[in-house]
Each structure stands twice: as structure tokens, then as C-alpha cells.
PDB file of C-alpha atoms in Angstrom:
ATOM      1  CA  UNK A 564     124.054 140.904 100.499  1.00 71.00           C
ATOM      2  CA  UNK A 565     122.788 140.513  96.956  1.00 83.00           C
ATOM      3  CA  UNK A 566     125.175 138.722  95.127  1.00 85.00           C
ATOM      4  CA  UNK A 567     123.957 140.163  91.663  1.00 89.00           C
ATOM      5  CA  UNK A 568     123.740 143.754  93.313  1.00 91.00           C
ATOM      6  CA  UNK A 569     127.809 142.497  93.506  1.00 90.00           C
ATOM      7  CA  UNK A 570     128.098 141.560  90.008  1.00 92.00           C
ATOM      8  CA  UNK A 571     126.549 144.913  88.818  1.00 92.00           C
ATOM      9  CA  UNK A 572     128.730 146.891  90.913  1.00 91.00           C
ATOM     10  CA  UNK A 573     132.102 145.177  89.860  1.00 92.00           C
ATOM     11  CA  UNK A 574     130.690 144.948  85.600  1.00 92.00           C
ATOM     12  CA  UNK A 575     130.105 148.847  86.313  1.00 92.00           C
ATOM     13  CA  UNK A 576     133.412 149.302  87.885  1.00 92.00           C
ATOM     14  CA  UNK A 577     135.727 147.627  84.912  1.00 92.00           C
ATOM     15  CA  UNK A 578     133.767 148.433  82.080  1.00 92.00           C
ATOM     16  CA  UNK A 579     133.443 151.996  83.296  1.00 92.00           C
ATOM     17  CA  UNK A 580     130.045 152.255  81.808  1.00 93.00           C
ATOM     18  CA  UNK A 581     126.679 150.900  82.691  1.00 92.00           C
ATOM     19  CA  UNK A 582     125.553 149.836  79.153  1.00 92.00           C
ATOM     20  CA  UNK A 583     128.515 148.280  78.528  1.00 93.00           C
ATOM     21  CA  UNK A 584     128.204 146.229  81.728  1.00 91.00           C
ATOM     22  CA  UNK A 585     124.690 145.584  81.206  1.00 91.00           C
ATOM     23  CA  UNK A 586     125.704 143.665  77.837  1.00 91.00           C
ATOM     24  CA  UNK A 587     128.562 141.956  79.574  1.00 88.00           C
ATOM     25  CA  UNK A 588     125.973 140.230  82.329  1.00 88.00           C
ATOM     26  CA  UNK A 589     123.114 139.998  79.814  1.00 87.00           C
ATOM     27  CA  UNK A 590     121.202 142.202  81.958  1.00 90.00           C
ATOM     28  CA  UNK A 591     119.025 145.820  80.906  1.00 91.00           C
ATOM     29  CA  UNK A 592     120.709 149.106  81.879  1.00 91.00           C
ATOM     30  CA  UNK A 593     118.318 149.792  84.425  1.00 93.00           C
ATOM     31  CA  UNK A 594     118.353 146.265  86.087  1.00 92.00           C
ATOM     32  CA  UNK A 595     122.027 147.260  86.549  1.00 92.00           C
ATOM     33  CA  UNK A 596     121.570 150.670  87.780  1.00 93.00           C
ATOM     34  CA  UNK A 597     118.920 149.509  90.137  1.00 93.00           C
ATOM     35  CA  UNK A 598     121.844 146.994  91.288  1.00 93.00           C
ATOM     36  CA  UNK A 599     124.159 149.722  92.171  1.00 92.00           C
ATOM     37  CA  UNK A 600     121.689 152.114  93.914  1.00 94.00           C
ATOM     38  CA  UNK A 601     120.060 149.265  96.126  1.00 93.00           C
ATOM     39  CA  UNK A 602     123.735 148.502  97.143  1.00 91.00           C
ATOM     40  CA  UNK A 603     124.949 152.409  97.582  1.00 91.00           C
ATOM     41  CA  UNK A 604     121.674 152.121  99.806  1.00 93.00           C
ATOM     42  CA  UNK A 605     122.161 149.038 101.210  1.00 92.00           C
ATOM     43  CA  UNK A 606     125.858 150.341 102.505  1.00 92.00           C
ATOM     44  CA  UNK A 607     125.041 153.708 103.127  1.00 93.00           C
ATOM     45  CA  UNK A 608     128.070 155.443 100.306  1.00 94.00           C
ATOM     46  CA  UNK A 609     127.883 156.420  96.950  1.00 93.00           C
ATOM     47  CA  UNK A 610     130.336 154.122  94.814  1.00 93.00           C
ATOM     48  CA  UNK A 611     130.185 155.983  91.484  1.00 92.00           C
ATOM     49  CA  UNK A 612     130.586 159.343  90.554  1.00 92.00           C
ATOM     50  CA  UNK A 613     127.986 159.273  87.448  1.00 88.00           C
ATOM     51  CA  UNK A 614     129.415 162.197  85.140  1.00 86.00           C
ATOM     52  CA  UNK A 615     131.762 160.556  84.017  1.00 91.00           C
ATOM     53  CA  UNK A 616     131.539 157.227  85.489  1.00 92.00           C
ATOM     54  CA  UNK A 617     133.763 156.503  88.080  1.00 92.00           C
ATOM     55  CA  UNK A 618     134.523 154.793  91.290  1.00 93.00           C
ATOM     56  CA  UNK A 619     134.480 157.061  94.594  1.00 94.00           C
ATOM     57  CA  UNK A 620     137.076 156.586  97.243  1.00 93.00           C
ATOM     58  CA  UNK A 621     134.634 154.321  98.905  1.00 93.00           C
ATOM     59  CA  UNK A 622     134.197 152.317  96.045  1.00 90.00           C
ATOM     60  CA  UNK A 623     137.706 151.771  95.087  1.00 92.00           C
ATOM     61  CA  UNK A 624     138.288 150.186  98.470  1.00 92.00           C
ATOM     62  CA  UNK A 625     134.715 147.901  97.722  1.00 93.00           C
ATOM     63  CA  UNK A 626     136.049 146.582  94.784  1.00 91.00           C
ATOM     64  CA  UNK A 627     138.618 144.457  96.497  1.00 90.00           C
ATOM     65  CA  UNK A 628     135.879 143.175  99.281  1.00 91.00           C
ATOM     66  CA  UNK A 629     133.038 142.709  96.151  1.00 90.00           C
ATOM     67  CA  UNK A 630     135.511 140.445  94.484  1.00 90.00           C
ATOM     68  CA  UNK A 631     136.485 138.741  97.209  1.00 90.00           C
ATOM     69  CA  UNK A 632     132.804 137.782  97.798  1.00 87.00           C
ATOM     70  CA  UNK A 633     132.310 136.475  94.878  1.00 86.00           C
ATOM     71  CA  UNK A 634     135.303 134.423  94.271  1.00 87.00           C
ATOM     72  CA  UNK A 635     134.126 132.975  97.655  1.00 87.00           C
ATOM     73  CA  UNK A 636     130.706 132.498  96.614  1.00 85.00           C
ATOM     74  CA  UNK A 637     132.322 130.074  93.746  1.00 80.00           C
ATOM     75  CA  UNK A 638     134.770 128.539  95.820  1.00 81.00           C
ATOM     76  CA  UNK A 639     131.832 127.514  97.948  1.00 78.00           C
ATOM     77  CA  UNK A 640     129.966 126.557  94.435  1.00 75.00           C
ATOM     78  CA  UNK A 641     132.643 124.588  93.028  1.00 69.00           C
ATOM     79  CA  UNK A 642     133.200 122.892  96.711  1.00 67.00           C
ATOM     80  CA  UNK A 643     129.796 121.592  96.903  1.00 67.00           C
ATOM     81  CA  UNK A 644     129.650 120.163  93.545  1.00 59.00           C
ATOM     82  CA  UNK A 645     132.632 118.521  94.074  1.00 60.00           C
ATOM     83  CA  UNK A 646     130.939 117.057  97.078  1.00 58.00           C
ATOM     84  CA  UNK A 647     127.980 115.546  95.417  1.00 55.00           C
ATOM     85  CA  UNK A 648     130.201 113.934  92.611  1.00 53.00           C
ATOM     86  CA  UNK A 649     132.299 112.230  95.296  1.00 61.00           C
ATOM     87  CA  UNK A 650     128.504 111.414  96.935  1.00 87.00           C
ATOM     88  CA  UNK A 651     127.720 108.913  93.863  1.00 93.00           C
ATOM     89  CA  UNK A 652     130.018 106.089  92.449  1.00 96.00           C
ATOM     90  CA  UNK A 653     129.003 105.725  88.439  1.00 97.00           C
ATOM     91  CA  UNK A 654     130.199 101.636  88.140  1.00 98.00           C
ATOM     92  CA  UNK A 655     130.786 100.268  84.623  1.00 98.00           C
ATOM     93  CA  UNK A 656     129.426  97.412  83.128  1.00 98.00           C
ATOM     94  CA  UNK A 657     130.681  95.541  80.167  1.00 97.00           C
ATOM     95  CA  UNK A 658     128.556  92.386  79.103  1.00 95.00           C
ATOM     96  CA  UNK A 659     127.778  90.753  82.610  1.00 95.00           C
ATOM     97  CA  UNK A 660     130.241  91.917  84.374  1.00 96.00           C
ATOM     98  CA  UNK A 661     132.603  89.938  86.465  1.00 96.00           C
ATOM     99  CA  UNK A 662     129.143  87.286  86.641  1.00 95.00           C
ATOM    100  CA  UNK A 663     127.733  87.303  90.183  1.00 94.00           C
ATOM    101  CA  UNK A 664     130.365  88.914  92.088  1.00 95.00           C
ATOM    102  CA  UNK A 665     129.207  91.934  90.218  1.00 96.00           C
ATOM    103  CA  UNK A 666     125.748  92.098  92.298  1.00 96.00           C
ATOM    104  CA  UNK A 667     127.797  90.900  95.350  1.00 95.00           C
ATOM    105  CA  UNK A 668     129.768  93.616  95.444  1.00 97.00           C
ATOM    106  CA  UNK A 669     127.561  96.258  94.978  1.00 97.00           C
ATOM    107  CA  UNK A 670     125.641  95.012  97.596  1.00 96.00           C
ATOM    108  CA  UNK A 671     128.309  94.806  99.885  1.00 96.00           C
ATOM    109  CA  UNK A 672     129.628  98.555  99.328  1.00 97.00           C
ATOM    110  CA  UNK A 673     126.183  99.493  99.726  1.00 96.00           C
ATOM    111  CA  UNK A 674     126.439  97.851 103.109  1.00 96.00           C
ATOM    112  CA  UNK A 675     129.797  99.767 103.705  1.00 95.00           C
ATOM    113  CA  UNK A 676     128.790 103.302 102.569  1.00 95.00           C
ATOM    114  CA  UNK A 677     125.022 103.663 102.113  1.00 94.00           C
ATOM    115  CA  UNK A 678     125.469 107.376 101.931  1.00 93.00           C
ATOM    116  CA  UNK A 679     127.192 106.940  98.219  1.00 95.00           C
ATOM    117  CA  UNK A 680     124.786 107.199  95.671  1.00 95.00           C
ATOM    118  CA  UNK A 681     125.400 103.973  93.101  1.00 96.00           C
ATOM    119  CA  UNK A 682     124.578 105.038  89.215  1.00 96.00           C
ATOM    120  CA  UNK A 683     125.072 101.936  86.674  1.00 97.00           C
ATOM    121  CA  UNK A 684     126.309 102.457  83.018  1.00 97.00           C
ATOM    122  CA  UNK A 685     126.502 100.458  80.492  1.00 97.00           C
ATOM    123  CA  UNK A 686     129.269  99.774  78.445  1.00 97.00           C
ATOM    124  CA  UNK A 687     129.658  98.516  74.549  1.00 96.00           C
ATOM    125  CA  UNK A 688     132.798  97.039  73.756  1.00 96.00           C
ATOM    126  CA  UNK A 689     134.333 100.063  72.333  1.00 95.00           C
ATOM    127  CA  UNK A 690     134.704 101.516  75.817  1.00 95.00           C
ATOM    128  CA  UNK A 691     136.670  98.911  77.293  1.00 94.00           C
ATOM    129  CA  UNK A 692     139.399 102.076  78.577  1.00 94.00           C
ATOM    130  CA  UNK A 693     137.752 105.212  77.524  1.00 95.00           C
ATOM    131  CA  UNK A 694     134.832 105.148  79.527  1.00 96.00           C
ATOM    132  CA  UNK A 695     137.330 105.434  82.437  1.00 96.00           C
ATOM    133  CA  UNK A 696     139.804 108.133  81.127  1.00 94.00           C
ATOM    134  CA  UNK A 697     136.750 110.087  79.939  1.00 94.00           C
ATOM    135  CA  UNK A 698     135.440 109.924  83.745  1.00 95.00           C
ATOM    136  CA  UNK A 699     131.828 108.683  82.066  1.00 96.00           C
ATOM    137  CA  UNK A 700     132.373 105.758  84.813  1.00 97.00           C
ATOM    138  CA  UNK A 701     134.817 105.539  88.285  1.00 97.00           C
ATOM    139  CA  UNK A 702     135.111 102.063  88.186  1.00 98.00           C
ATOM    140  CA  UNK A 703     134.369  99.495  85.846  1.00 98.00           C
ATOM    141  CA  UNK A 704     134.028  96.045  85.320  1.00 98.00           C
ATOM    142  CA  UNK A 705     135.076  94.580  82.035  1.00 97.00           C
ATOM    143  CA  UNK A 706     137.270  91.832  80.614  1.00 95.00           C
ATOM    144  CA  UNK A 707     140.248  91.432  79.193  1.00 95.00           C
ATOM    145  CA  UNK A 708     142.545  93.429  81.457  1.00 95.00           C
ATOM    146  CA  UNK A 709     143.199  96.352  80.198  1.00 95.00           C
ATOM    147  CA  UNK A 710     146.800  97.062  79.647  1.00 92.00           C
ATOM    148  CA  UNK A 711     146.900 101.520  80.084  1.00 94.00           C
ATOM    149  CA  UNK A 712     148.709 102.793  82.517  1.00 94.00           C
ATOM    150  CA  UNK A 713     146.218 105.031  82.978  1.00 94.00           C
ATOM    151  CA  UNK A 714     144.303 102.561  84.199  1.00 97.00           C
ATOM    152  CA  UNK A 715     144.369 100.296  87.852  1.00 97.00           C
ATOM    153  CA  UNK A 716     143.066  96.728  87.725  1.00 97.00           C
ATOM    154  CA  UNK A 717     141.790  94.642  89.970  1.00 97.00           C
ATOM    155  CA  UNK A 718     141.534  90.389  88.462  1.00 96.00           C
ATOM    156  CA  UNK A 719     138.288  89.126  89.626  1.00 96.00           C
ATOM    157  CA  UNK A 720     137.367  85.983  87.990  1.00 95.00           C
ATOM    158  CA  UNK A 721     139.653  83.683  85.736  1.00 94.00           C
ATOM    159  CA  UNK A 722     137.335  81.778  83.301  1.00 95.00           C
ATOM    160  CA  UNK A 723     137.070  78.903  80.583  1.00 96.00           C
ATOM    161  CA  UNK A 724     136.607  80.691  76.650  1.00 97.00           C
ATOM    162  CA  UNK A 725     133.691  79.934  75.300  1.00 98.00           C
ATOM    163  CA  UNK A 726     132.187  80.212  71.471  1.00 98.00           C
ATOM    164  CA  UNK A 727     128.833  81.408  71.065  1.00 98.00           C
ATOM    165  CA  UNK A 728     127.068  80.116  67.438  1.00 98.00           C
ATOM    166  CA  UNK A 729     124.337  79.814  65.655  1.00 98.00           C
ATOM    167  CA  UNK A 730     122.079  76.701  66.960  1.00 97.00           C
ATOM    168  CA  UNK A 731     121.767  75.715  63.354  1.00 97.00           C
ATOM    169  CA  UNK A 732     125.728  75.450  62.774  1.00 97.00           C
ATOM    170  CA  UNK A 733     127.077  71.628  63.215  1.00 95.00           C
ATOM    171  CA  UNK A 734     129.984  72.829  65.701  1.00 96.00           C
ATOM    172  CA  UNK A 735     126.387  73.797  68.024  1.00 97.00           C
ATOM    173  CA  UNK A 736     126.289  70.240  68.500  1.00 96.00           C
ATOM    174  CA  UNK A 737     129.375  69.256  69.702  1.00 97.00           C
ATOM    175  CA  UNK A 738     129.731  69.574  73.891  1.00 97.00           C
ATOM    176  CA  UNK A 739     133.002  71.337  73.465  1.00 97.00           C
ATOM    177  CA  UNK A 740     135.392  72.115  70.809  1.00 97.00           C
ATOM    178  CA  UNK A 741     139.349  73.148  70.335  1.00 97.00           C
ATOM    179  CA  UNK A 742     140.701  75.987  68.827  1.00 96.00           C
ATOM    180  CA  UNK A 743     141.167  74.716  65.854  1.00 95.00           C
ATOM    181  CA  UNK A 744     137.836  74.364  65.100  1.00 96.00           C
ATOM    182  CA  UNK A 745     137.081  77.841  65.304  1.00 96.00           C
ATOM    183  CA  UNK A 746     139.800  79.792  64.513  1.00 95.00           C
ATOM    184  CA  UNK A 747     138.229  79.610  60.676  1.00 94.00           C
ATOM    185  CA  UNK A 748     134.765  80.588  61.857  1.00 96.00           C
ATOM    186  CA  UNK A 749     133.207  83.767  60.500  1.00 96.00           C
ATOM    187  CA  UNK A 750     133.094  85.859  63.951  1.00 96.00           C
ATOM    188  CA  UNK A 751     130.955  88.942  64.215  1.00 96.00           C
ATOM    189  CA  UNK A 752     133.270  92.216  63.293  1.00 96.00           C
ATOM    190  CA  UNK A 753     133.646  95.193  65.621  1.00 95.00           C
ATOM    191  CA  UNK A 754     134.202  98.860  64.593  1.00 92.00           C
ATOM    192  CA  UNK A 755     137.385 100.356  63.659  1.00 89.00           C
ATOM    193  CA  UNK A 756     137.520 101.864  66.984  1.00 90.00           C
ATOM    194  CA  UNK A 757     137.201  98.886  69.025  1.00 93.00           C
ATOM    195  CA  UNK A 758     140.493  98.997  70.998  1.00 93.00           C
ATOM    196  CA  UNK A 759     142.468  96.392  69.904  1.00 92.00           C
ATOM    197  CA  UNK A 760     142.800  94.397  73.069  1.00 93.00           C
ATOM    198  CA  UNK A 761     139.271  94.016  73.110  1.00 95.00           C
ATOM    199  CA  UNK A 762     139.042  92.545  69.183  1.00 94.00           C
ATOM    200  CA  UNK A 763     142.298  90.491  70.043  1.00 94.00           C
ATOM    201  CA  UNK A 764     140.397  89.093  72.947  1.00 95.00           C
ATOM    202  CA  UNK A 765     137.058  88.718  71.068  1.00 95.00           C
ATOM    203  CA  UNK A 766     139.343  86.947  67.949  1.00 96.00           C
ATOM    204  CA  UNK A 767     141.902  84.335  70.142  1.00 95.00           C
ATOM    205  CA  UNK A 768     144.136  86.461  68.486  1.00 93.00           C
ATOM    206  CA  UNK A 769     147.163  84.761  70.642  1.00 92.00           C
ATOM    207  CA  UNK A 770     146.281  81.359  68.570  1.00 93.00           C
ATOM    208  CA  UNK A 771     146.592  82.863  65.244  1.00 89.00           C
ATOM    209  CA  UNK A 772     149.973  83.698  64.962  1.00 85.00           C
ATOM    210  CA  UNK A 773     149.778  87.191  63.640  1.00 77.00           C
ATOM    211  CA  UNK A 774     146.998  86.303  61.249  1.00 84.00           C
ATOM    212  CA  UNK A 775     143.232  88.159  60.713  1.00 88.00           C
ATOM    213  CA  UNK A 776     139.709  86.358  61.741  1.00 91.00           C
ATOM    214  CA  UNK A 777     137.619  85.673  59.684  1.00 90.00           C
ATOM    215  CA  UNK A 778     134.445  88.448  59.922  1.00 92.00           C
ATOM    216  CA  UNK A 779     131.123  87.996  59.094  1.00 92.00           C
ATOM    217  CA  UNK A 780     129.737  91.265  57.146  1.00 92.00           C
ATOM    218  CA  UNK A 781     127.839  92.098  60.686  1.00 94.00           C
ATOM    219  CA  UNK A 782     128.504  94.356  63.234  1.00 93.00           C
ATOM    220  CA  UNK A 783     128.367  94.115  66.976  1.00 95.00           C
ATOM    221  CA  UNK A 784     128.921  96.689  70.153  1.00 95.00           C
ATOM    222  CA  UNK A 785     126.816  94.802  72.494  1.00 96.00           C
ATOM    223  CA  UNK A 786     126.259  91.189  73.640  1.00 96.00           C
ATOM    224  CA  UNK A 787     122.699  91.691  72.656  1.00 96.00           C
ATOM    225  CA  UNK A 788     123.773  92.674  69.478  1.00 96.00           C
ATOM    226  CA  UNK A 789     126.062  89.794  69.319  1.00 97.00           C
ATOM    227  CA  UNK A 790     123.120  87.242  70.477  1.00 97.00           C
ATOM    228  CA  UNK A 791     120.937  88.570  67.657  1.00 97.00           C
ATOM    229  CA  UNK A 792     123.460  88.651  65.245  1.00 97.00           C
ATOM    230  CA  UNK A 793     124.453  84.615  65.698  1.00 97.00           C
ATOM    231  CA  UNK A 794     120.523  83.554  66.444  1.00 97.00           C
ATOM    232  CA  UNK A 795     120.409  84.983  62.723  1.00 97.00           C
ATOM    233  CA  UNK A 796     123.238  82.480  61.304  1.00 96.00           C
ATOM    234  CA  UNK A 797     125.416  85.553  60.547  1.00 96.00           C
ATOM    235  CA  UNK A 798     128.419  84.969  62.352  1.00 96.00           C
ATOM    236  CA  UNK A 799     129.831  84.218  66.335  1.00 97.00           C
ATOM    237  CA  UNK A 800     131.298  85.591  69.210  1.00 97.00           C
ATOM    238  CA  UNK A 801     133.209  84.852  71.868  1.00 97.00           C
ATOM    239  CA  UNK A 802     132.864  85.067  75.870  1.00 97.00           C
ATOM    240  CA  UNK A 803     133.622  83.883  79.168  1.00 97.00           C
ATOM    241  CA  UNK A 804     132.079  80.885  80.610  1.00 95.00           C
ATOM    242  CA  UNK A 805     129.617  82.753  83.016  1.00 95.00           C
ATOM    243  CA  UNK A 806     128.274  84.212  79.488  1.00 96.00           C
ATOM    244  CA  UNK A 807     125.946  81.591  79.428  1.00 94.00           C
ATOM    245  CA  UNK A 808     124.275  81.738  82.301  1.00 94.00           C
ATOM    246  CA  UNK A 809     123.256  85.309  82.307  1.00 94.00           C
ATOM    247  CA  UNK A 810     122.430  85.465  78.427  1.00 94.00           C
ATOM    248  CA  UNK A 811     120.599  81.922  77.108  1.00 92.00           C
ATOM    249  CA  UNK A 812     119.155  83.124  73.991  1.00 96.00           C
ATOM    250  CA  UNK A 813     116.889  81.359  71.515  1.00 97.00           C
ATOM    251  CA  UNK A 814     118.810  79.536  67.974  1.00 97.00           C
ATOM    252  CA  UNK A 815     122.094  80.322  69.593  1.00 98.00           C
ATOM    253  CA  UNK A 816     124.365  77.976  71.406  1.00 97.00           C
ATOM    254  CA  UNK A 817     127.508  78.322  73.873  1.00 97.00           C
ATOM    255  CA  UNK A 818     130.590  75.828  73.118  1.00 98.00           C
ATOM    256  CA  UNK A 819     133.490  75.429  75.590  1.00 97.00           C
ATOM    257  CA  UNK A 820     136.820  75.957  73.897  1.00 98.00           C
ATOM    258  CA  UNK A 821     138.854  73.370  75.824  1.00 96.00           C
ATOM    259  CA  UNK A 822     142.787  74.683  75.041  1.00 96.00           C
ATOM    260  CA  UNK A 823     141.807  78.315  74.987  1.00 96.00           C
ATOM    261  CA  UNK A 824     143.362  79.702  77.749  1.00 95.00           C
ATOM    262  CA  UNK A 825     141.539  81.256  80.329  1.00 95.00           C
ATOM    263  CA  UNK A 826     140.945  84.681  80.602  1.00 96.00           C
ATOM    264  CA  UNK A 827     140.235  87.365  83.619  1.00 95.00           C
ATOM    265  CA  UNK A 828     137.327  89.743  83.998  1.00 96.00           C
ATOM    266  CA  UNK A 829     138.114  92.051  86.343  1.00 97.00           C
ATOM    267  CA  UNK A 830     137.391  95.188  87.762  1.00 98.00           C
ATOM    268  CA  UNK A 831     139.378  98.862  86.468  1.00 98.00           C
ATOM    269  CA  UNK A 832     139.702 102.365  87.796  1.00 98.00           C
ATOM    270  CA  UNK A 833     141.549 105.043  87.501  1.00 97.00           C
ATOM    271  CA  UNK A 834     145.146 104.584  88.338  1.00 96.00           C
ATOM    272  CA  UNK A 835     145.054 108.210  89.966  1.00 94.00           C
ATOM    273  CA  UNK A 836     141.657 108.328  91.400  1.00 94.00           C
ATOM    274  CA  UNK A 837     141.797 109.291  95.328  1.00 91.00           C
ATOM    275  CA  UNK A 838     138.247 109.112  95.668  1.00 94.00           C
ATOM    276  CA  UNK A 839     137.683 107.004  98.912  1.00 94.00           C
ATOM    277  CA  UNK A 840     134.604 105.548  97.728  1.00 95.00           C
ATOM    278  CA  UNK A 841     136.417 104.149  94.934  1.00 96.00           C
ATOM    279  CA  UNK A 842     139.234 102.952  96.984  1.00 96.00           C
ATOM    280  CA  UNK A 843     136.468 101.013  99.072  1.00 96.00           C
ATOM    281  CA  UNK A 844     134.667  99.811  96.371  1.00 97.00           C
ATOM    282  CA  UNK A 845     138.143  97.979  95.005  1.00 97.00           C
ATOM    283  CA  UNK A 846     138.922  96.741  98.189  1.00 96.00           C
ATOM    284  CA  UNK A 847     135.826  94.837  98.850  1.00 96.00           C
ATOM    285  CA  UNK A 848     135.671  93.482  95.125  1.00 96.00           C
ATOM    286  CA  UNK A 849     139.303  92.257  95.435  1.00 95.00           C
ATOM    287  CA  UNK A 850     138.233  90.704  99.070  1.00 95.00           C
ATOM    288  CA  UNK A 851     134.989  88.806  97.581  1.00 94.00           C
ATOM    289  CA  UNK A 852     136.758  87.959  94.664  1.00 94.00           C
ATOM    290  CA  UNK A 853     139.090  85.981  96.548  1.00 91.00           C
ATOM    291  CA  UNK A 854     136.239  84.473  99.107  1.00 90.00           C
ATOM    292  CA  UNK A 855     133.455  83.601  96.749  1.00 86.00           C
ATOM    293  CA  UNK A 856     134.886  83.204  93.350  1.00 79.00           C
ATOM    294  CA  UNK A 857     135.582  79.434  94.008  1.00 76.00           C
ATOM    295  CA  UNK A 858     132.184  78.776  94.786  1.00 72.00           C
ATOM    296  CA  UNK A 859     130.764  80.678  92.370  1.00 72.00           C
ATOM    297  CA  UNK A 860     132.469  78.580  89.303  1.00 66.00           C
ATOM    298  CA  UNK A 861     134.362  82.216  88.334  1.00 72.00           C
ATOM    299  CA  UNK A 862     137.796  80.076  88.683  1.00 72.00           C
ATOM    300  CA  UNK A 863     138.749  77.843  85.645  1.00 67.00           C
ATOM    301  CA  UNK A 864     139.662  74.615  86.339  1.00 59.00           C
TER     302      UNK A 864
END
């Protein structure tokens, strides 16, 4: 059965007028009267009375069935697409991620459920919790912790700080510094709406005692943008140790900051997500975290 012969029939039926339903479903009046005579045909009754227009006997007791059709036509709809969202896994990434474990488990969930489509998104650092409670992402790995209880979180690597500076500064020459030597440095600003765990994090906020960096008059969202930004002598930034490997950059140098303490990246998700393939996808990251982040240098020593 035509499901728009359907829609005709029950526009007809509560507007009590075929123009009126032919507006309603953006349809001509005589695509909608068609509609209604291939389906008297098609069942073998008449359903209107036209003069005035009105529902017979037979089609009062259609109405019921017609929108019970169609409500099950959208249940099945709405079932399906809920199907192929739970059929792909949208991961997160902030920066490099949680370093190689990142690749490592992908791979290994891919192992696990090949029939989940993986899509990977990118995040700046203003979306260090919103890409998750805006379902952009299902999981997503990032660093600091976030602390939302909205969000779950799953601590995958525990890592030295490091600076990131201009090659042509002096502190680019030293093979590691303290945090006194950089809490005065001019670091790269954020935007407003930069959640302020992230900037605190980005800052050594904990080591200043309440009081504001120091910001160069440049902006940043993404490590790229940071990299630029300091190869130019306008400012640093601040990362995890892996940082370096995954982003050597031309006139820009990576300093360990010896008494910073170490911080996590780890992997987030929803805190009420059911999905399995999320629930899987945790599970082996906590499992490989725990396995190969020794031997992958992603513990701080």
C-alpha cells in the first residue's frame, strides 16, 4: 500500500477539505485527489462522501488502521536510523591523543567489532567537554581529565609537562627547565570560551597561586596553531611529553619541566552512554593502557 495514498487520505480526513490538505502536505489538489481515488480503488469502498466532504462509515473505521500504518512506518524509520548511528563510533581527538595507544586502540576495536564503522574528529581545545555532551563525538581522547559529571573517564597515560618555545628564546637551550623559569613566560592565549580546566592546564595554573599567565597577544585552538604561533617568537605552549614526538616543528623547541607534576591524557565518554560499542571501545583502551603504556614511555618516571 502507498504510503502517500495514506497520507492523502488521513490530510483529507482532518482537514475536511482537499485544498486545505493539499497545502498541509505541499502537494496539488489533484495529486491528493488522485491519492484518495487510487486507494478507494485499491480497497474496493468509497471513504469520502464529496458534497460536503466527509468520511463514510468505511472510512471512519480506516482512519484508525491508516494511522496506525504510518506511525509504524516511522517507528520502523526512526528504528533503523538508530541502528546505523549505533553502526559507527565518531572517536575524538584532541592534539595527539593519548600518543600511540591512540592508534593501538583503534586498531584493536577494529579487531573486536569490524562491523562498527570508525569516523575520526578533530578536536580544538575549546571542546575539551562539549564535543561529548553535544554528541559531535562518543568517545574522546583528550587531556586534562575532565572534571563533569556528565562525563566518564578513563586515565590512559600519566606524562612529564613539557614547554614548547621559540628555538630563538635562550630557555630553548637549556635540556630542561623548572617552573620557575616559565611561569613568567608570555604563553599563547586561548578564547574566552576555552573551558577553564583546559587554560588552567595549558597555564600550570596549580603553581601560580591564584595568579594570571602571562599571554602573548596571539591566539591558539590548535597545536598547529600553537606550533606556528611559537616558530614565530610570539609566545609558548604547553604539552605532554609524547608532544614531541608526534609534532617536531621547525624554530620551535620542546623543554622538560622537571617539578611540574605530571599530568593524564585519557580517554572520556559519556557517563550515560549504553552504547555497547562504546562500552568496548573503553574497555580495551583501559586494558592496553595498562599493558603497553610502560613500554611505550606514556608513564612518567
Amino acid at each position: 500500500m502507498d504510503l502517500r495514498r495514506l497520507a492523502s487520505f488521513l490530510a483529507v480526513a482532518e482537514e475536511g477539505h482537499f485544498g486545505k490538505a493539499a497545502t498541509r502536505l505541499f502537494r496539488s489538489p489533484a495529486s491528493v485527489t488522485a491519492h484518495v481515488q487510487q486507494l478507494e480503488r485499491e480497497l474496493g469502498v468509497r471513504l469520502f462522501d464529496r458534497s460536503p466532504v466527509r468520511l463514510t462509515p468505511a472510512g471512519e473505521r480506516f482512519v484508525g488502521h491508516a494511522r496506525s500504518l504510518l506511525a509504524a512506518m516511522d517507528a520502523a524509520v526512526a528504528d533503523v536510523a538508530e541502528a546505523a548511528a549505533e553502526s559507527t563510533l565518531r572517536i575524538g581527538v584532541m592534539s595527539n591523543g593519548s600518543a600511540e595507544l591512540t592508534p593501538a586502540v583503534v586498531q584493536a576495536f577494529h579487531r573486536a567489532r569490524p562491523e562498527i564503522r570508525v569516523e575520526f574528529v578533530a578536536l580544538d581545545f575549546t571542546e575539551h567537554v562539549s564535543a561529548l555532551v553535544r554528541h559531535k563525538v562518543d568517545v574522546a581522547f583528550v587531556r586534562p581529565a575532565p572534571d563533569d559529571e556528565r562525563v566518564a573517564v578513563d586515565v590512559l597515560t600519566t606524562e612529564r609537562r613539557i614547554v614548547v618555545v621559540p628555538a630563538s628564546w635562550e630557555l630553548a637551550d637549556a635540556p630542561s627547565v623548572r617552573l620557575a623559569d616559565v611561569l613568567d613566560l608570555p604563553f599563547i592565549a586561548l578564547p574566552d570560551h576555552t573551558p577553564r580546566q583546559f587554560s588552567d592546564y595549558l597555564y600550570f595554573a596549580e603553581a601560580r597561586g591564584g595568579l594570571s599567565p602571562h599571554r602573548s597577544t596571539s591566539h591558539a585552538v590548535t597545536p598547529h596553531e600553537v606550533l606556528t604561533t611559537a616558530a614565530a617568537g610570539r609566545g609558548a605552549g604547553s604539552a605532554l611529553e609524547s608532544f614531541q614526538r608526534y609534532y617536531p616543528w621547525p624554530g620551535t623547541v620542546c623543554v622538560p619541566v622537571l617539578d611540574a607534576p605530571p599530568e593524564h591524557s585519557v580517554l572520556a565518554a559519556r557517563a550515560d552512554d549504553r552504547n555497547p560499542a562504546v562500552r568496548t571501545f573503553r574497555s580495551l583502551a583501559a586494558s592496553l593502557a595498562r599493558e603497553l603504556g610502560p613500554r611505550l614511555r606514556l608513564t612518567a618516571t
